[in-house]
CSV table of C-alpha atoms and ligand atoms in Angstrom, one decimal:
chain,number,residue,atom,x,y,z
A,8,UNK,CA,0.0,0.0,0.0
A,9,UNK,CA,1.2,3.5,-0.8
A,10,UNK,CA,2.1,5.0,2.6
A,11,UNK,CA,1.4,8.5,1.2
A,12,UNK,CA,-2.3,7.7,0.8
A,13,UNK,CA,-4.4,8.1,4.0
A,14,UNK,CA,-8.2,7.8,3.9
A,15,UNK,CA,-8.2,8.1,0.1
A,16,UNK,CA,-6.1,11.3,0.1
A,17,UNK,CA,-2.6,11.5,-1.4
A,18,UNK,CA,-0.5,13.4,1.2
A,19,UNK,CA,1.0,16.6,-0.3
A,20,UNK,CA,4.6,17.1,0.8
A,21,UNK,CA,4.5,20.8,-0.1
A,22,UNK,CA,1.7,21.3,2.5
A,23,UNK,CA,3.6,19.4,5.2
A,24,UNK,CA,0.9,16.7,5.3
A,25,UNK,CA,1.6,14.0,7.9
A,26,UNK,CA,-1.7,12.8,9.2
A,27,UNK,CA,-2.2,11.5,12.7
A,28,UNK,CA,-3.2,7.8,12.8
A,29,UNK,CA,-2.8,6.9,16.5
A,30,UNK,CA,-5.9,7.1,18.6
A,31,UNK,CA,-4.0,7.0,21.9
A,32,UNK,CA,-2.0,10.1,20.8
A,33,UNK,CA,-5.1,11.8,19.4
A,34,UNK,CA,-6.9,11.3,22.7
A,35,UNK,CA,-3.9,12.5,24.7
A,36,UNK,CA,-3.8,15.8,22.7
A,37,UNK,CA,-7.5,16.4,23.0
A,38,UNK,CA,-7.3,15.8,26.7
A,39,UNK,CA,-4.4,18.3,26.9
A,40,UNK,CA,-6.5,20.9,25.0
A,41,UNK,CA,-9.5,20.2,27.2
A,42,UNK,CA,-12.0,22.0,25.0
A,43,UNK,CA,-15.1,23.5,26.7
A,44,UNK,CA,-18.4,23.9,24.9
A,45,UNK,CA,-18.6,27.7,24.5
A,46,UNK,CA,-14.9,28.4,24.0
A,47,UNK,CA,-13.6,29.9,20.7
A,48,UNK,CA,-11.3,27.1,19.4
A,49,UNK,CA,-9.5,27.4,16.1
A,50,UNK,CA,-7.5,24.7,14.4
A,51,UNK,CA,-4.7,25.3,11.9
A,52,UNK,CA,-4.4,22.6,9.3
A,53,UNK,CA,-7.3,20.2,10.1
A,54,UNK,CA,-6.4,17.9,7.2
A,55,UNK,CA,-8.6,14.8,7.3
A,56,UNK,CA,-10.0,15.7,10.7
A,57,UNK,CA,-8.0,13.5,13.1
A,58,UNK,CA,-8.1,16.2,15.8
A,59,UNK,CA,-11.1,18.2,14.4
A,60,UNK,CA,-13.6,15.4,14.9
A,61,UNK,CA,-13.0,14.7,18.7
A,62,UNK,CA,-12.6,18.4,19.4
A,63,UNK,CA,-15.8,19.4,17.5
A,64,UNK,CA,-17.7,16.7,19.3
A,65,UNK,CA,-17.3,18.7,22.5
A,66,UNK,CA,-18.2,22.1,21.0
A,67,UNK,CA,-21.1,23.9,19.3
A,68,UNK,CA,-18.9,25.5,16.7
A,69,UNK,CA,-15.3,25.2,15.6
A,70,UNK,CA,-13.2,27.4,13.2
A,71,UNK,CA,-10.6,25.8,11.0
A,72,UNK,CA,-8.0,27.2,8.6
A,73,UNK,CA,-6.9,24.8,5.8
A,74,UNK,CA,-4.8,25.8,2.8
A,75,UNK,CA,-5.4,22.6,0.8
A,76,UNK,CA,-8.5,23.2,-1.3
A,77,UNK,CA,-9.4,19.5,-1.6
A,78,UNK,CA,-9.2,18.9,2.1
A,79,UNK,CA,-11.2,22.1,2.8
A,80,UNK,CA,-13.9,20.8,0.4
A,81,UNK,CA,-13.9,17.4,2.0
A,82,UNK,CA,-14.5,19.0,5.5
A,83,UNK,CA,-17.3,21.1,4.1
A,84,UNK,CA,-19.2,17.9,3.2
A,85,UNK,CA,-18.3,15.9,6.3
A,86,UNK,CA,-21.5,14.2,7.6
A,87,UNK,CA,-21.5,15.6,11.1
A,88,UNK,CA,-18.6,18.1,11.2
A,89,UNK,CA,-19.8,20.2,8.2
A,90,UNK,CA,-22.6,22.1,10.0
A,91,UNK,CA,-20.4,22.9,13.1
A,92,UNK,CA,-17.4,24.1,11.1
A,93,UNK,CA,-16.5,27.6,9.8
A,94,UNK,CA,-13.8,26.8,7.2
A,95,UNK,CA,-11.3,29.4,6.0
A,96,UNK,CA,-9.6,27.9,2.9
A,97,UNK,CA,-6.5,30.1,3.2
A,98,UNK,CA,-2.9,30.4,4.4
A,99,UNK,CA,-2.7,30.6,8.2
A,100,UNK,CA,0.3,32.9,7.8
A,101,UNK,CA,-2.1,35.6,6.5
A,102,UNK,CA,-5.0,35.0,8.9
A,103,UNK,CA,-6.1,37.8,11.2
A,104,UNK,CA,-6.5,36.2,14.6
A,105,UNK,CA,-7.4,39.4,16.3
A,106,UNK,CA,-10.4,39.9,14.0
A,107,UNK,CA,-11.7,36.5,14.8
A,108,UNK,CA,-11.3,37.0,18.6
A,109,UNK,CA,-13.2,40.3,18.3
A,110,UNK,CA,-16.0,38.5,16.4
A,111,UNK,CA,-16.2,35.7,18.9
A,112,UNK,CA,-16.1,38.2,21.8
A,113,UNK,CA,-13.4,36.1,23.6
A,114,UNK,CA,-9.7,35.2,23.3
A,115,UNK,CA,-9.0,32.3,21.0
A,116,UNK,CA,-7.7,28.8,21.8
A,117,UNK,CA,-5.5,27.8,18.9
A,118,UNK,CA,-4.4,24.3,18.1
A,119,UNK,CA,-3.0,22.2,15.4
A,120,UNK,CA,-0.6,19.5,14.1
A,121,UNK,CA,1.3,22.2,12.2
A,122,UNK,CA,2.9,21.8,8.8
A,123,UNK,CA,6.6,21.5,9.9
A,124,UNK,CA,7.9,23.5,6.9
A,125,UNK,CA,6.3,26.7,8.1
A,126,UNK,CA,5.9,26.1,11.9
A,127,UNK,CA,8.5,28.7,13.0
A,128,UNK,CA,7.3,31.6,10.9
A,129,UNK,CA,3.7,30.6,11.8
A,130,UNK,CA,4.5,30.8,15.5
A,131,UNK,CA,6.1,34.3,15.0
A,132,UNK,CA,2.9,35.3,13.2
A,133,UNK,CA,0.8,34.1,16.1
A,134,UNK,CA,3.1,35.8,18.7
A,135,UNK,CA,1.9,39.1,17.1
A,136,UNK,CA,-1.6,38.2,18.2
A,137,UNK,CA,-1.0,37.0,21.7
A,138,UNK,CA,-3.4,39.7,23.2
A,139,UNK,CA,-6.2,37.9,21.3
A,140,UNK,CA,-5.1,34.3,22.3
A,141,UNK,CA,-5.8,32.4,25.5
A,142,UNK,CA,-3.6,29.5,24.7
A,143,UNK,CA,-2.1,27.4,21.9
A,144,UNK,CA,-1.4,23.6,21.6
A,145,UNK,CA,0.8,22.6,18.7
A,146,UNK,CA,2.4,19.4,17.4
A,147,UNK,CA,5.9,20.4,16.2
A,148,UNK,CA,9.2,18.7,15.5
A,149,UNK,CA,10.7,17.7,18.8
A,150,UNK,CA,13.8,19.7,18.0
A,151,UNK,CA,11.6,22.8,17.8
A,152,UNK,CA,9.9,22.1,21.1
A,153,UNK,CA,13.4,21.7,22.6
A,154,UNK,CA,14.2,25.1,21.3
A,155,UNK,CA,11.0,26.6,22.7
A,156,UNK,CA,11.6,25.3,26.3
A,157,UNK,CA,15.4,25.7,26.4
A,158,UNK,CA,17.2,27.7,29.1
A,159,UNK,CA,20.3,29.9,28.7
A,160,UNK,CA,23.5,28.1,28.2
A,161,UNK,CA,22.1,25.2,26.2
A,162,UNK,CA,22.7,24.7,22.4
A,163,UNK,CA,18.9,24.7,21.8
A,164,UNK,CA,18.6,28.2,23.3
A,165,UNK,CA,18.2,30.8,20.5
A,166,UNK,CA,16.1,33.6,19.0
A,167,UNK,CA,12.9,31.4,18.9
A,168,UNK,CA,13.4,30.6,22.6
A,169,UNK,CA,13.8,34.2,23.7
A,170,UNK,CA,10.8,35.5,21.6
A,171,UNK,CA,8.6,32.6,22.6
A,172,UNK,CA,9.4,32.9,26.3
A,173,UNK,CA,9.0,36.7,26.1
A,174,UNK,CA,5.4,36.2,24.8
A,175,UNK,CA,4.4,32.9,26.4
A,176,UNK,CA,4.7,30.4,29.2
A,177,UNK,CA,6.0,27.3,27.4
A,178,UNK,CA,5.0,23.8,28.6
A,179,UNK,CA,6.0,20.6,26.9
A,180,UNK,CA,3.1,18.1,26.9
A,181,UNK,CA,3.9,14.9,25.0
A,182,UNK,CA,6.4,13.2,22.8
A,183,UNK,CA,5.2,11.6,19.6
A,184,UNK,CA,7.1,9.0,17.5
A,185,UNK,CA,7.1,9.0,13.7
A,186,UNK,CA,4.9,5.9,13.4
A,187,UNK,CA,2.0,7.9,14.8
A,188,UNK,CA,1.6,9.6,11.4
A,189,UNK,CA,0.9,8.6,7.8
A,190,UNK,CA,3.2,9.1,6.1
A,191,UNK,CA,5.8,8.9,8.9
A,192,UNK,CA,8.0,12.0,9.1
A,193,UNK,CA,11.7,11.6,9.3
A,194,UNK,CA,11.9,13.3,12.7
A,195,UNK,CA,10.5,12.8,16.2
A,196,UNK,CA,7.6,15.1,17.2
A,197,UNK,CA,6.3,16.6,20.4
A,198,UNK,CA,3.2,18.6,21.5
A,199,UNK,CA,3.7,21.9,23.3
A,200,UNK,CA,1.4,24.3,25.2
A,201,UNK,CA,2.0,28.0,24.8
A,202,UNK,CA,0.1,30.3,27.2
A,203,UNK,CA,0.5,34.0,26.4
A,204,UNK,CA,1.6,36.1,29.4
A,205,UNK,CA,-1.0,38.7,30.3
A,206,UNK,CA,0.3,42.2,29.7
A,207,UNK,CA,1.2,42.6,33.5
A,208,UNK,CA,3.1,39.2,33.6
A,209,UNK,CA,5.0,39.9,30.4
A,210,UNK,CA,8.5,41.4,30.9
A,211,UNK,CA,8.2,45.1,30.1
A,212,UNK,CA,9.6,46.0,26.7
A,213,UNK,CA,8.9,49.4,25.2
A,214,UNK,CA,9.3,48.3,21.6
A,215,UNK,CA,9.2,44.6,20.8
A,216,UNK,CA,10.7,45.3,17.3
A,217,UNK,CA,13.9,46.3,19.1
A,218,UNK,CA,14.0,43.0,21.1
A,219,UNK,CA,13.4,41.2,17.8
A,220,UNK,CA,16.3,43.0,16.2
A,221,UNK,CA,18.8,42.4,19.0
A,222,UNK,CA,18.0,38.7,19.2
A,223,UNK,CA,18.4,38.4,15.4
A,224,UNK,CA,21.8,40.1,15.5
A,225,UNK,CA,23.0,38.3,18.7
A,226,UNK,CA,22.0,34.8,17.5
A,227,UNK,CA,23.1,35.5,13.9
A,228,UNK,CA,26.6,35.4,15.3
A,229,UNK,CA,26.0,33.1,18.2
A,230,UNK,CA,29.6,31.8,18.3
A,231,UNK,CA,31.0,35.3,18.8
A,232,UNK,CA,31.1,37.2,22.1
A,233,UNK,CA,28.6,39.9,22.7
A,234,UNK,CA,31.4,42.4,22.2
A,235,UNK,CA,31.6,41.2,18.6
A,236,UNK,CA,28.0,40.4,17.9
A,237,UNK,CA,26.4,43.5,19.6
A,238,UNK,CA,29.3,45.8,19.8
A,239,UNK,CA,27.8,48.1,17.2
A,240,UNK,CA,24.8,48.6,19.4
A,241,UNK,CA,26.2,48.5,23.0
A,242,UNK,CA,29.7,49.4,24.2
A,243,UNK,CA,31.4,47.1,26.7
A,244,UNK,CA,30.8,49.8,29.4
A,245,UNK,CA,27.1,50.0,28.7
A,246,UNK,CA,26.9,46.2,28.9
A,247,UNK,CA,28.9,46.3,32.2
A,248,UNK,CA,26.5,48.9,33.6
A,249,UNK,CA,23.7,46.5,32.9
A,250,UNK,CA,25.6,43.7,34.7
A,251,UNK,CA,26.2,41.9,31.4
A,252,UNK,CA,29.7,40.5,30.7
A,253,UNK,CA,30.7,41.4,27.1
A,254,UNK,CA,32.8,38.3,26.8
A,255,UNK,CA,29.7,36.1,27.0
A,256,UNK,CA,27.9,34.7,24.0
A,257,UNK,CA,24.3,35.2,22.8
A,258,UNK,CA,23.2,31.9,24.4
A,259,UNK,CA,24.3,33.0,27.9
A,260,UNK,CA,22.0,35.9,28.1
A,261,UNK,CA,18.6,35.4,29.8
A,262,UNK,CA,15.2,36.6,28.4
A,263,UNK,CA,15.1,39.3,31.1
A,264,UNK,CA,18.5,40.5,30.1
A,265,UNK,CA,17.5,40.7,26.4
A,266,UNK,CA,14.5,42.7,27.5
A,267,UNK,CA,16.8,45.0,29.5
A,268,UNK,CA,19.0,45.5,26.4
A,269,UNK,CA,16.0,46.3,24.2
A,270,UNK,CA,14.8,48.9,26.6
A,271,UNK,CA,18.2,50.5,26.8
A,272,UNK,CA,18.5,50.6,23.0
A,273,UNK,CA,15.0,52.1,22.6
A,274,UNK,CA,16.0,55.0,24.8
A,275,UNK,CA,19.5,55.4,23.2
A,276,UNK,CA,18.9,54.7,19.5
A,277,UNK,CA,21.9,56.7,18.1
A,278,UNK,CA,24.4,56.6,21.0
A,279,UNK,CA,26.3,53.3,21.1
A,280,UNK,CA,29.7,53.0,19.5
A,281,UNK,CA,32.0,50.0,19.1
A,282,UNK,CA,34.3,49.9,22.2
B,5,SAM,N1,-4.5,17.9,11.5
B,5,SAM,C1,-4.3,16.8,10.6
B,5,SAM,C2,-3.8,15.6,11.4
B,5,SAM,O1,-3.3,15.8,12.5
B,5,SAM,O2,-3.8,14.5,10.9
B,5,SAM,C3,-3.3,17.3,9.5
B,5,SAM,C4,-1.9,17.8,10.0
B,5,SAM,S1,-0.8,18.0,8.7
B,5,SAM,C5,0.8,17.9,9.6
B,5,SAM,C6,-0.8,19.8,8.4
B,5,SAM,C7,-2.1,20.3,7.8
B,5,SAM,O3,-1.9,21.7,7.6
B,5,SAM,C8,-2.4,19.8,6.4
B,5,SAM,O4,-3.8,19.5,6.4
B,5,SAM,C9,-2.1,20.9,5.4
B,5,SAM,O5,-2.8,20.9,4.2
B,5,SAM,C10,-2.3,22.1,6.3
B,5,SAM,N2,-1.6,23.3,5.9
B,5,SAM,C11,-0.3,23.3,5.3
B,5,SAM,N3,0.1,24.6,5.1
B,5,SAM,C12,-0.9,25.4,5.6
B,5,SAM,C13,-1.0,26.8,5.8
B,5,SAM,N4,-0.1,27.6,5.4
B,5,SAM,N5,-2.2,27.3,6.3
B,5,SAM,C14,-3.2,26.4,6.7
B,5,SAM,N6,-3.1,25.1,6.6
B,5,SAM,C15,-1.9,24.6,6.1
């Protein structure tokens, strides 16, 4: 049997299609999401409905975003799901989550077994809507979950870690082996829960674009010392004033310290010189 065919659908590689086939894993994910009848749940990439069906069973209405036209059409005519679903046949990368939350009158609960080829940019897109989101549950490559939950000093700690932990509390939920999917991906997978910090819990950053820029520059040269990677933005003296050793590398700086750097740079945009 062709292992790219699942329930009569030929899995499309370009859409990152790996369909869940393991009922134990599916049940565990749905229990972790714990959907409640009147909540505003939205699924990214429902595919053939492996998560959609058990989640929709517990709800009056469910919104889904599916890029594949054939799969969206199939869901539209699904015998019991069809009437409950609002289907957006579009790219989740262009979806306005704030508009949907405003329409539903409550923050969204987002979930999905994400297409791995776009999972990191998609999470960055979602981070820009965290004020409209209550929580997110995602299946990702295990390596990406390791990066999301990493602490300073580890190899997995990077730009994704800092930005994710700035926006969210990150909790690993479950590891999932390749055989739980058809076709089986080449990598291990894991489910993660991301709970956006409320604005009073979030570290205070006056301009998140500055935080984004600093992390891009620091981790773009992650093997160099801060003196080398960020020297054009912060002198060694300024770093020392903030209690940050210029001979450390990007991976040794905590999320709180990156926020401190961003706030300093926001108030001294033209000042710093190479030391
Ligand atoms: N939820 C199903 C499951 O667990 O079996 C399918 C998961 S599969 C890994 C990813 C799904 O996302 C596919 O249905 C794919 O067509 C859809 N998809 C891919 N790129 C997308 C995008 N940019 N926006 C929305 N959906 C997308």
